[in-house]
XYZ file of C-alpha atoms in Angstrom:
713
model
C -119.034 -59.841 5.923
C -115.866 -58.714 4.158
C -112.627 -60.315 5.330
C -110.235 -58.063 7.158
C -107.436 -56.785 5.017
C -103.897 -57.772 5.795
C -100.601 -56.221 4.849
C -97.416 -57.746 3.491
C -94.352 -55.646 4.228
C -90.978 -55.709 2.512
C -88.044 -53.574 3.591
C -84.911 -52.600 1.703
C -82.034 -50.440 2.886
C -79.721 -48.835 0.350
C -76.476 -48.374 2.209
C -73.071 -49.755 1.420
C -71.816 -50.946 -1.979
C -73.806 -53.909 -3.196
C -72.506 -54.016 -6.790
C -75.955 -55.170 -7.805
C -76.460 -55.762 -11.516
C -79.824 -54.710 -12.865
C -81.294 -55.067 -16.306
C -81.641 -51.525 -17.621
C -83.543 -50.074 -14.662
C -83.802 -46.686 -16.306
C -86.461 -47.419 -18.906
C -90.139 -47.876 -18.658
C -92.636 -49.735 -20.771
C -96.204 -48.921 -21.655
C -99.043 -51.350 -21.932
C -97.905 -52.284 -25.413
C -94.395 -53.189 -24.346
C -92.895 -50.032 -25.780
C -89.836 -48.816 -23.903
C -89.458 -45.148 -23.033
C -86.898 -43.172 -21.015
C -87.642 -41.448 -17.758
C -84.508 -39.873 -16.336
C -81.318 -38.191 -17.371
C -78.383 -38.619 -15.017
C -76.687 -35.350 -14.009
C -78.208 -33.764 -17.071
C -77.671 -30.147 -16.176
C -75.105 -27.777 -14.860
C -76.042 -24.369 -13.517
C -77.159 -23.334 -16.980
C -79.064 -26.548 -17.674
C -76.579 -27.829 -20.223
C -75.632 -31.443 -20.665
C -72.813 -32.761 -18.530
C -71.162 -35.252 -20.854
C -67.770 -35.356 -22.468
C -69.284 -34.766 -25.900
C -72.264 -32.682 -24.784
C -74.522 -35.094 -26.678
C -77.316 -37.395 -25.659
C -75.983 -40.869 -25.099
C -77.894 -44.148 -24.748
C -77.946 -46.264 -21.637
C -75.911 -49.426 -21.463
C -77.840 -52.670 -21.225
C -76.909 -53.124 -17.584
C -75.832 -50.895 -14.742
C -73.958 -51.292 -11.502
C -75.515 -49.766 -8.407
C -72.735 -48.909 -5.995
C -73.085 -47.380 -2.586
C -75.932 -45.597 -0.817
C -78.396 -45.869 -3.671
C -76.097 -44.107 -6.103
C -75.536 -44.606 -9.798
C -72.347 -46.259 -10.990
C -69.301 -44.228 -11.970
C -69.548 -45.626 -15.491
C -72.960 -44.045 -15.848
C -72.241 -40.594 -14.437
C -71.482 -39.145 -17.856
C -74.500 -40.739 -19.488
C -77.710 -39.007 -20.357
C -80.129 -41.759 -19.554
C -82.392 -41.508 -22.535
C -82.454 -45.284 -22.709
C -83.321 -45.754 -26.328
C -83.444 -49.499 -26.133
C -82.810 -51.009 -29.561
C -86.099 -50.693 -31.388
C -87.136 -53.655 -33.463
C -88.893 -53.168 -36.755
C -92.201 -52.800 -34.998
C -91.031 -49.684 -33.208
C -91.102 -51.588 -29.931
C -94.696 -52.744 -30.299
C -95.984 -56.259 -29.765
C -96.525 -58.364 -32.895
C -97.682 -61.861 -33.682
C -95.442 -64.494 -35.251
C -96.690 -63.651 -38.752
C -95.775 -59.979 -38.330
C -99.250 -58.672 -37.573
C -99.787 -55.937 -35.026
C -100.987 -57.450 -31.757
C -102.354 -54.168 -30.423
C -104.757 -51.461 -31.589
C -101.842 -49.622 -33.221
C -100.992 -50.008 -36.912
C -98.037 -49.972 -39.287
C -97.761 -46.841 -41.420
C -96.073 -46.174 -44.763
C -93.345 -44.125 -43.052
C -89.879 -45.432 -42.204
C -87.144 -44.144 -39.913
C -83.942 -44.656 -41.884
C -80.454 -44.022 -40.506
C -77.840 -43.315 -43.151
C -74.065 -43.465 -43.189
C -72.409 -40.093 -42.846
C -71.003 -40.377 -46.356
C -74.455 -40.093 -47.947
C -74.607 -36.721 -49.694
C -78.116 -36.850 -51.159
C -80.686 -38.652 -48.959
C -83.508 -37.743 -51.357
C -81.780 -39.503 -54.246
C -81.219 -42.583 -52.100
C -84.902 -42.602 -51.157
C -85.956 -42.385 -54.818
C -83.604 -45.221 -55.692
C -85.674 -47.530 -53.491
C -89.067 -46.150 -54.520
C -89.564 -43.897 -51.485
C -90.325 -40.213 -51.099
C -87.886 -38.245 -48.958
C -89.686 -36.362 -46.173
C -86.707 -34.777 -44.414
C -84.364 -35.185 -41.480
C -85.495 -36.368 -38.068
C -84.962 -33.870 -35.253
C -82.558 -35.147 -32.619
C -81.669 -38.355 -34.460
C -78.106 -38.294 -35.763
C -78.200 -39.644 -39.302
C -81.954 -40.141 -39.039
C -84.218 -39.499 -42.026
C -87.890 -39.916 -42.807
C -88.724 -42.022 -45.887
C -92.294 -42.576 -47.033
C -93.573 -45.199 -49.497
C -96.771 -43.958 -51.085
C -97.480 -47.325 -52.644
C -98.232 -48.676 -49.177
C -101.425 -47.876 -47.275
C -100.939 -45.364 -44.474
C -102.381 -47.843 -41.981
C -102.199 -51.626 -42.014
C -102.000 -54.380 -39.425
C -99.153 -56.266 -41.100
C -95.542 -55.136 -41.247
C -94.092 -54.619 -44.740
C -91.075 -56.891 -44.445
C -89.971 -56.685 -48.137
C -89.672 -52.894 -48.057
C -87.724 -52.993 -44.810
C -85.378 -55.688 -46.142
C -84.776 -53.734 -49.330
C -83.688 -50.695 -47.370
C -81.506 -52.685 -45.000
C -79.740 -54.374 -47.914
C -78.322 -51.055 -49.085
C -74.784 -50.639 -47.671
C -75.366 -46.901 -47.269
C -78.254 -47.529 -44.865
C -77.380 -48.300 -41.244
C -80.893 -49.245 -40.152
C -84.514 -49.002 -41.256
C -87.613 -49.237 -39.089
C -91.217 -49.138 -40.263
C -93.055 -46.678 -38.067
C -96.002 -47.583 -35.898
C -99.118 -45.418 -35.972
C -101.047 -44.738 -32.781
C -103.936 -42.582 -31.639
C -103.625 -39.163 -30.042
C -106.739 -37.154 -29.208
C -107.583 -33.512 -28.589
C -108.696 -32.650 -25.090
C -111.906 -30.710 -24.643
C -113.220 -30.589 -28.207
C -116.949 -29.781 -28.430
C -118.914 -30.095 -31.698
C -119.823 -26.788 -33.287
C -123.088 -25.139 -32.329
C -124.027 -21.997 -34.203
C -125.046 -20.181 -31.035
C -121.495 -20.575 -29.738
C -120.147 -18.287 -32.440
C -119.725 -14.572 -31.960
C -119.109 -12.379 -35.033
C -115.657 -10.868 -35.042
C -117.049 -7.373 -35.566
C -119.211 -6.378 -32.611
C -119.897 -3.378 -30.400
C -117.022 -2.348 -28.185
C -117.328 -2.696 -24.446
C -116.286 0.524 -22.672
C -114.427 -1.518 -20.022
C -110.690 -1.887 -20.295
C -109.419 -3.764 -22.334
C -111.869 -2.760 -25.035
C -112.065 -6.121 -26.812
C -115.756 -7.048 -27.092
C -115.466 -10.477 -25.477
C -113.281 -9.388 -22.576
C -116.390 -9.190 -20.404
C -116.777 -12.954 -20.931
C -113.159 -13.718 -20.021
C -113.847 -14.311 -16.347
C -110.609 -16.290 -15.980
C -108.729 -13.041 -16.726
C -110.934 -10.757 -14.643
C -113.570 -12.437 -12.497
C -116.101 -9.930 -11.211
C -118.630 -12.614 -10.356
C -120.177 -12.670 -13.816
C -122.281 -15.751 -14.626
C -122.297 -16.920 -11.030
C -118.534 -17.043 -10.649
C -116.502 -16.263 -7.560
C -115.136 -12.698 -7.695
C -111.343 -12.409 -8.005
C -110.974 -16.115 -8.764
C -108.866 -15.615 -11.870
C -105.298 -15.663 -13.188
C -104.518 -12.172 -11.844
C -103.123 -11.180 -15.233
C -104.019 -7.517 -14.819
C -101.411 -7.267 -12.063
C -98.775 -8.548 -14.486
C -99.975 -6.204 -17.224
C -99.808 -3.296 -14.768
C -96.121 -4.062 -14.264
C -95.636 -3.686 -18.008
C -95.358 -7.335 -18.998
C -97.407 -8.547 -21.950
C -95.268 -11.367 -23.368
C -93.111 -9.378 -25.765
C -90.380 -11.365 -27.563
C -91.683 -14.732 -26.329
C -92.944 -17.330 -28.828
C -95.339 -20.143 -27.953
C -95.849 -22.988 -30.418
C -99.317 -24.535 -30.569
C -98.790 -28.222 -31.369
C -102.226 -29.117 -32.656
C -104.470 -29.337 -35.740
C -103.234 -26.043 -37.176
C -103.662 -22.334 -36.511
C -105.778 -19.912 -38.537
C -102.946 -17.430 -38.912
C -105.113 -15.245 -41.164
C -107.502 -14.512 -38.288
C -107.594 -10.754 -37.666
C -107.022 -11.264 -33.941
C -103.951 -13.478 -34.482
C -102.138 -12.390 -37.640
C -100.286 -9.508 -35.954
C -98.698 -11.921 -33.474
C -98.150 -14.884 -35.798
C -94.554 -16.100 -36.117
C -94.166 -17.810 -39.517
C -90.451 -18.544 -39.027
C -91.254 -20.798 -36.073
C -94.201 -22.546 -37.763
C -94.476 -25.761 -39.772
C -97.049 -28.276 -40.991
C -95.831 -31.778 -40.142
C -99.110 -33.343 -41.240
C -98.580 -32.102 -44.810
C -94.836 -31.357 -44.678
C -94.994 -27.700 -45.708
C -94.557 -24.290 -44.001
C -98.285 -23.460 -43.914
C -99.960 -24.943 -40.801
C -103.461 -23.825 -41.763
C -106.296 -26.053 -40.462
C -107.915 -28.491 -42.876
C -111.548 -27.626 -43.541
C -114.310 -29.829 -42.131
C -118.038 -29.117 -42.001
C -118.155 -29.459 -38.218
C -115.120 -27.207 -37.654
C -113.363 -30.096 -35.949
C -109.999 -28.517 -36.711
C -110.687 -25.334 -34.750
C -108.875 -26.669 -31.690
C -105.440 -25.152 -32.313
C -106.840 -21.771 -33.340
C -108.811 -21.573 -30.114
C -105.719 -22.403 -28.062
C -103.657 -19.797 -29.928
C -106.152 -17.035 -29.172
C -106.004 -17.712 -25.449
C -102.321 -16.824 -25.483
C -101.754 -14.207 -28.168
C -105.048 -12.625 -29.264
C -104.363 -8.925 -29.796
C -105.649 -6.270 -27.435
C -108.006 -3.348 -28.055
C -108.648 -4.159 -31.714
C -112.405 -4.674 -31.508
C -112.139 -8.402 -32.226
C -112.981 -11.311 -29.895
C -111.170 -11.174 -26.554
C -107.601 -10.633 -25.426
C -104.781 -13.113 -24.919
C -103.104 -13.730 -21.579
C -99.832 -12.539 -23.136
C -101.313 -10.383 -25.876
C -97.991 -9.077 -27.204
C -96.369 -12.506 -27.370
C -95.920 -14.392 -30.632
C -97.637 -17.628 -31.528
C -96.392 -20.330 -33.898
C -98.462 -23.030 -35.505
C -97.200 -26.602 -35.563
C -99.772 -28.699 -37.394
C -99.211 -32.303 -36.359
C -102.544 -33.605 -35.076
C -104.497 -34.020 -38.303
C -103.773 -37.422 -39.790
C -105.384 -40.831 -39.208
C -102.523 -41.997 -36.992
C -99.727 -40.300 -35.105
C -96.146 -41.500 -35.474
C -93.096 -41.111 -33.300
C -91.380 -39.042 -35.986
C -94.213 -36.521 -36.316
C -94.232 -36.001 -32.562
C -90.448 -35.818 -32.315
C -90.107 -33.338 -35.170
C -92.887 -31.205 -33.700
C -91.366 -31.055 -30.225
C -87.909 -30.363 -31.577
C -88.904 -27.817 -34.209
C -86.940 -24.542 -34.039
C -86.006 -24.870 -30.349
C -84.111 -21.571 -30.359
C -86.957 -19.599 -31.935
C -89.675 -21.234 -29.846
C -89.714 -20.687 -26.087
C -92.830 -22.623 -25.052
C -94.540 -25.637 -26.620
C -98.213 -25.988 -25.692
C -99.942 -29.368 -26.082
C -103.660 -29.858 -25.480
C -103.798 -33.514 -26.494
C -102.507 -36.907 -25.470
C -103.359 -40.607 -25.349
C -107.033 -41.521 -25.361
C -108.761 -40.455 -22.126
C -110.835 -43.628 -21.862
C -109.709 -44.717 -18.412
C -107.947 -47.830 -19.689
C -105.090 -46.569 -21.847
C -101.524 -46.516 -20.505
C -99.288 -44.761 -22.999
C -96.743 -42.025 -23.455
C -94.045 -40.630 -25.716
C -92.043 -43.082 -27.771
C -88.277 -43.129 -28.172
C -87.649 -40.367 -30.716
C -90.201 -38.099 -29.073
C -88.657 -38.461 -25.643
C -85.242 -37.735 -27.083
C -86.637 -34.554 -28.613
C -88.145 -33.436 -25.294
C -84.938 -34.164 -23.380
C -82.929 -32.305 -25.984
C -85.382 -29.416 -25.761
C -85.080 -28.948 -22.006
C -81.310 -29.298 -22.126
C -80.385 -27.395 -25.275
C -83.406 -25.328 -26.343
C -83.434 -21.546 -25.917
C -79.648 -21.587 -26.198
C -79.251 -23.821 -23.168
C -81.973 -22.371 -20.938
C -84.388 -25.103 -21.962
C -87.741 -25.136 -23.718
C -90.949 -25.179 -21.686
C -93.400 -27.994 -22.500
C -96.910 -27.324 -21.177
C -99.368 -30.226 -21.171
C -103.098 -30.535 -20.584
C -103.483 -33.080 -17.791
C -106.386 -34.940 -19.382
C -110.163 -35.139 -19.689
C -110.846 -38.669 -18.458
C -112.597 -37.496 -15.296
C -112.825 -39.512 -12.099
C -112.399 -42.780 -14.019
C -108.888 -41.950 -15.231
C -105.520 -40.988 -13.740
C -103.085 -38.690 -15.528
C -100.131 -40.638 -14.108
C -101.026 -43.205 -16.798
C -100.291 -40.534 -19.420
C -96.555 -40.458 -20.023
C -96.680 -36.922 -21.450
C -98.536 -35.242 -18.602
C -96.662 -37.304 -16.004
C -93.210 -36.455 -17.349
C -90.930 -34.391 -15.149
C -89.857 -32.499 -18.283
C -93.366 -31.184 -18.906
C -95.648 -28.989 -16.812
C -99.002 -30.689 -16.376
C -101.938 -28.291 -15.966
C -105.416 -29.170 -14.687
C -108.483 -26.914 -14.627
C -111.042 -25.385 -12.300
C -114.337 -23.749 -13.216
C -115.556 -20.264 -12.320
C -116.772 -21.141 -8.812
C -113.484 -22.818 -7.827
C -114.590 -26.434 -8.108
C -113.007 -28.976 -10.379
C -114.529 -29.633 -13.787
C -116.341 -32.945 -14.212
C -113.752 -34.093 -16.770
C -110.696 -33.319 -14.605
C -108.374 -36.233 -13.953
C -106.541 -36.476 -10.661
C -102.909 -37.402 -10.270
C -99.835 -36.596 -8.230
C -97.861 -35.313 -11.234
C -100.077 -32.245 -11.857
C -98.078 -29.137 -10.997
C -100.781 -26.455 -11.062
C -104.138 -25.408 -12.498
C -105.760 -22.693 -14.547
C -109.391 -22.394 -15.694
C -111.870 -23.889 -18.117
C -115.589 -24.540 -18.348
C -117.636 -27.272 -16.761
C -120.902 -25.667 -15.768
C -124.156 -25.988 -17.687
C -124.104 -22.310 -18.618
C -122.168 -22.098 -21.936
C -121.126 -18.537 -21.122
C -118.774 -19.923 -18.470
C -116.577 -21.404 -21.177
C -113.338 -19.907 -22.418
C -113.769 -17.010 -24.861
C -111.217 -17.068 -27.652
C -110.630 -16.967 -31.401
C -112.268 -19.429 -33.767
C -111.831 -20.290 -37.420
C -112.461 -17.848 -40.246
C -112.403 -14.627 -38.207
C -115.039 -15.903 -35.816
C -114.990 -16.026 -32.007
C -116.284 -18.582 -29.541
C -117.343 -18.436 -25.906
C -117.240 -22.186 -25.308
C -113.697 -23.453 -25.642
C -113.422 -26.165 -23.015
C -111.594 -29.003 -21.305
C -108.056 -29.057 -20.014
C -107.308 -28.161 -23.644
C -108.247 -24.624 -22.663
C -106.299 -24.750 -19.395
C -102.852 -25.495 -20.845
C -102.647 -22.438 -23.161
C -103.608 -20.138 -20.300
C -100.607 -21.492 -18.400
C -98.392 -20.992 -21.443
C -99.520 -17.364 -21.546
C -98.672 -16.837 -17.873
C -95.234 -18.379 -18.419
C -94.696 -16.030 -21.378
C -95.312 -13.055 -19.072
C -92.745 -14.380 -16.588
C -90.212 -15.059 -19.336
C -90.503 -11.477 -20.543
C -89.928 -10.288 -16.977
C -86.754 -12.368 -16.760
C -85.187 -13.614 -19.984
C -82.723 -15.819 -18.069
C -85.338 -18.211 -16.664
C -84.578 -21.874 -17.264
C -87.154 -24.614 -17.727
C -86.631 -25.602 -14.088
C -86.944 -22.005 -12.899
C -90.425 -21.923 -14.428
C -91.406 -25.032 -12.464
C -90.057 -23.582 -9.206
C -91.863 -20.296 -9.824
C -95.058 -22.240 -10.487
C -94.787 -24.072 -7.169
C -93.976 -20.934 -5.163
C -96.554 -18.556 -6.643
C -99.598 -20.744 -7.359
C -102.451 -20.142 -4.932
C -104.875 -22.412 -3.169
C -107.361 -19.558 -3.470
C -110.837 -21.097 -3.201
C -110.265 -24.242 -5.257
C -112.072 -27.325 -3.985
C -113.066 -30.833 -5.012
C -116.800 -30.828 -5.724
C -116.997 -34.539 -4.869
C -115.101 -34.093 -1.575
C -112.554 -36.776 -2.471
C -109.346 -34.773 -2.240
C -108.663 -32.162 0.407
C -105.793 -29.703 0.590
C -102.774 -31.078 2.446
C -99.401 -29.740 3.494
C -96.099 -31.386 2.656
C -93.054 -31.646 4.902
C -91.808 -28.099 4.254
C -95.192 -26.374 4.475
C -96.288 -26.319 0.825
C -100.013 -26.909 0.277
C -100.991 -29.300 -2.488
C -104.091 -31.007 -3.808
C -104.413 -34.225 -5.787
C -106.564 -32.431 -8.369
C -105.054 -28.948 -8.539
C -101.371 -29.506 -7.774
C -99.979 -26.478 -5.922
C -102.956 -24.304 -6.858
C -104.084 -21.866 -9.524
C -101.480 -19.829 -11.384
C -101.110 -16.214 -10.273
C -99.586 -14.181 -13.100
C -98.983 -11.098 -10.967
C -97.173 -13.044 -8.255
C -95.140 -15.069 -10.752
C -93.972 -11.999 -12.649
C -93.085 -10.164 -9.445
C -90.956 -13.048 -8.180
C -89.447 -13.682 -11.619
C -88.018 -10.161 -11.823
C -85.427 -10.829 -9.101
C -85.181 -14.589 -9.527
C -81.847 -16.366 -9.140
C -81.340 -19.500 -11.239
C -81.818 -22.636 -9.170
C -78.751 -24.808 -8.437
C -77.765 -27.785 -10.613
C -80.051 -30.782 -10.505
C -79.030 -34.379 -9.880
C -80.691 -37.749 -10.237
C -80.284 -40.355 -7.539
C -81.423 -43.942 -7.661
C -82.609 -44.157 -4.084
C -82.868 -47.917 -4.089
C -84.526 -50.953 -5.628
C -86.874 -53.568 -4.176
C -86.985 -56.670 -6.382
C -88.667 -59.203 -4.118
C -92.076 -60.042 -5.606
C -95.035 -59.251 -3.367
C -98.575 -60.587 -3.562
C -101.752 -58.516 -3.703
C -105.259 -59.831 -3.241
C -108.722 -58.459 -2.598
C -108.124 -58.700 1.141
C -104.359 -58.235 1.288
C -102.395 -55.112 0.479
C -98.629 -54.864 0.337
C -96.371 -52.266 1.929
C -92.814 -52.015 0.666
C -90.349 -49.802 2.518
C -87.024 -48.531 1.310
C -84.485 -46.591 3.366
C -82.128 -44.299 1.488
C -79.557 -41.635 2.236
C -80.262 -40.057 -1.171
C -76.820 -40.841 -2.595
C -75.048 -38.979 0.205
C -71.342 -38.655 -0.530
C -71.807 -39.413 -4.224
C -71.803 -37.067 -7.187
C -75.569 -37.546 -7.511
C -76.474 -36.543 -3.946
C -79.938 -34.993 -3.617
C -80.847 -32.948 -0.526
C -83.826 -30.942 -1.811
C -86.434 -32.672 -3.933
C -88.095 -31.584 -7.133
C -89.637 -34.676 -8.751
C -89.883 -38.197 -7.346
C -90.599 -41.296 -9.408
C -91.667 -44.711 -8.210
C -90.762 -46.928 -11.149
C -92.986 -49.957 -10.719
C -93.449 -53.293 -12.446
C -96.661 -55.099 -11.526
C -99.571 -57.052 -12.915
C -102.957 -58.182 -11.701
C -106.102 -59.922 -12.835
C -107.623 -56.452 -13.273
C -105.207 -53.548 -13.643
C -107.837 -50.860 -13.107
C -108.482 -51.947 -9.510
C -104.922 -51.258 -8.368
C -104.205 -48.230 -6.195
C -100.678 -47.137 -5.302
C -99.554 -44.719 -2.585
C -96.063 -43.335 -1.982
C -95.150 -41.836 1.407
C -91.994 -39.771 1.878
C -89.728 -39.745 4.963
C -91.325 -36.402 5.914
C -94.782 -37.983 5.882
C -96.196 -36.692 2.594
C -98.535 -39.311 1.129
C -99.160 -39.205 -2.615
C -101.705 -41.341 -4.428
C -99.564 -42.146 -7.450
C -102.226 -44.381 -9.032
C -105.966 -44.218 -8.443
C -108.593 -46.788 -9.345
C -109.605 -46.749 -13.012
C -112.826 -48.782 -13.270
C -112.754 -49.000 -17.076
C -109.337 -50.651 -17.188
C -109.916 -54.416 -17.256
C -106.437 -55.347 -18.480
C -105.286 -58.677 -17.076
C -102.066 -59.268 -19.004
C -99.947 -56.165 -19.592
C -99.938 -54.528 -16.168
C -97.197 -51.926 -15.761
C -93.600 -52.527 -16.831
C -91.079 -50.137 -15.277
C -93.682 -47.391 -15.390
C -92.547 -44.173 -13.646
C -95.358 -42.945 -11.418
C -94.363 -39.369 -10.643
C -95.226 -37.046 -7.777
C -94.536 -33.354 -7.278
C -96.129 -33.290 -3.822
C -92.795 -33.771 -2.027
C -91.292 -30.644 -3.636
C -88.442 -29.117 -1.590
C -88.491 -31.943 0.982
C -85.458 -33.778 2.352
C -85.447 -37.240 0.706
C -83.319 -39.025 3.313
C -85.015 -41.697 5.343
C -87.607 -44.384 4.786
C -89.986 -44.298 1.832
C -93.096 -46.459 1.747
C -94.909 -47.831 -1.300
C -98.360 -49.239 -0.598
C -100.265 -51.269 -3.161
C -103.840 -52.409 -2.787
C -106.741 -53.724 -4.847
C -109.946 -51.703 -4.675
C -112.233 -54.368 -6.124
C -115.675 -53.502 -4.821
C -116.005 -57.021 -3.425
C -114.675 -58.949 -6.441
C -111.940 -61.519 -5.947
C -108.796 -60.263 -7.652
C -105.068 -60.769 -7.221
C -101.817 -59.280 -8.407
C -98.077 -58.994 -7.849
C -95.727 -56.072 -7.356
C -92.573 -57.367 -9.009
C -90.168 -54.452 -8.689
C -89.949 -50.918 -7.354
C -87.164 -48.442 -8.095
C -87.118 -45.104 -6.268
C -85.778 -42.195 -8.319
C -85.027 -38.893 -6.583
C -84.551 -35.733 -8.652
C -83.468 -32.469 -7.089
C -80.605 -30.289 -5.917
C -77.714 -30.672 -3.533
C -77.829 -26.994 -2.542
C -80.824 -25.214 -1.070
C -82.638 -23.780 -4.111
C -83.789 -20.437 -2.686
C -80.982 -19.411 -0.338
C -80.087 -16.326 -2.401
C -83.677 -15.100 -2.747
C -85.124 -12.569 -0.340
C -88.624 -13.276 0.964
C -90.398 -9.950 1.462
C -93.642 -11.485 2.717
C -93.149 -13.692 5.817
C -96.335 -15.602 4.923
C -95.316 -16.352 1.342
C -94.481 -19.860 0.183
C -90.922 -18.734 -0.438
C -90.549 -17.607 3.183
C -92.130 -20.804 4.508
C -89.843 -23.079 2.487
C -86.713 -21.047 3.269
C -87.508 -21.272 6.970
C -87.998 -25.041 6.732
C -84.666 -25.424 4.953
C -82.869 -23.239 7.499
C -84.346 -25.271 10.349
C -83.123 -28.440 8.648
C -79.565 -27.107 8.596
C -79.684 -26.387 12.320
C -80.795 -29.919 13.144
């Protein structure tokens, strides 16, 4: 007989001025000890520009004072909390005493070098020390990329002599040897000849006339191949309104784009393209016998494949432009390659689409490193001339054994995480669940290969079997391009609000009956797999036409619980925290967007831990699910920001509850929750008060009514 479980409860109330000192509570660490930022304090005004005296990103001080009602100290109100904690020569990674890498990551032959402003010729300085100059680093003032080709591009030991030589030069402020780490494509399938369709084929008399349009069930689902009729992206409604993505550019950050493909070359934007794997302006995929580097070309076709040209299918936004950013074709990724990719031409590029991430093995906990996070934050604050770039991310292909809240890219509040459904409305077998997913589109998952995603392939070929959440993210990017043509003033936050308000539950369901549809405190339906539902291009475009920019966003530290609590196989812990959401302070939040539970914990088996966050309005989010492959017993989570979107538009005031438990399957395990910080991100003003809801049953009408009722209380 199993012992009855017991609960340990801790309560904290964040009222009054406690002047509590905390050690840099605004950073988080991955399983390798790498620190990464997770919030920016008061980072936007009404136009999403930085609110700082210098309008620049500034680092977080080493300590912070928390004063009054869960607020953030006055000294920090002008800071953009990017929290680039001083990186040691390992790039923040764990090393042994002899300088060897203590993790699966490696040291590369690339160095991040910061130069004094007086340096006129960085390339000459690099040559002086035997390095090749690779260019400036996006978003890093004085930052430059040096590469030493006499060193191997991957080694376990740090090259101390080369670092010392650089640091000894008085014109060099700092030098850090870059760490290499793995990033993987999501949804890649090995080539099978029968998956290829010649680019020249008989035209289908249906409209559009592209020969593979009949296979693009996610654009127009008539029930073909056993699908559910009308379960699609409703793009034809957007096209009927005249929106096809004109003047919007989406960058495919991937293994390259075949920009010579007849279905892509008309819409290719060379000015916005670059090859960061080879450091040249030609992001063409490297040839391999198995066509492994077809991934980016397939994603590009989903968005921008031309219409009615007799080739392959049609893109979601078939008049939009596509840029190629080749950055995923080298043995190891580095922080600089990612940062330069995500900060490349932010005023030419509107949307960045990423169908990759940390390894989806159910045991990896990883995310963007320091320079990359700075680039993303700079993109949402300054890109598109202050409106903010849109970062679309595939939520992950780890299936039921993984959780996308352990992926710091997909779980970031600055990205839009997209999951997938298949043609009958069920989730794909590879779909990960997590509370940070905002919405879903479509991909394959059935045994019938014709239910895959039809798109462009290498060398003027077409495929019917693009797959994984890799295929889902570009579809979302295409829908966003349609909305951004309909309203050129949309900010990065406007796109997220439009996604929440116009996505549909439709007939999406969990095939394993684990996660049902639920309703949050203001009447919005959400699902742990599908977020707020499947994107509806017609509805999004219609609402975007008359959209009013959402009010400024603020970031409130709702409170901190630091008392360590014990977890065991038969004892869960419930921590409660009462907050007034920084009422009366400059960072007051009344209407939620994103919520983060920043947690430090460890256990004898990390994968058995489950975490749940319940809001004052009763919305319960599973912010961490069991991951049976994760047998870590040492790293745990260090200030990791588990994010939920499920409480969108709710009132954050009241008591929040964090529940931790061990789902061990009968094994004896134990753990400790060491710290929990509640971060509330949202607006002081009601976000939709100036919008008119024409349909009384629409999400917009439901939320507006809930907000009006709140005011009358």
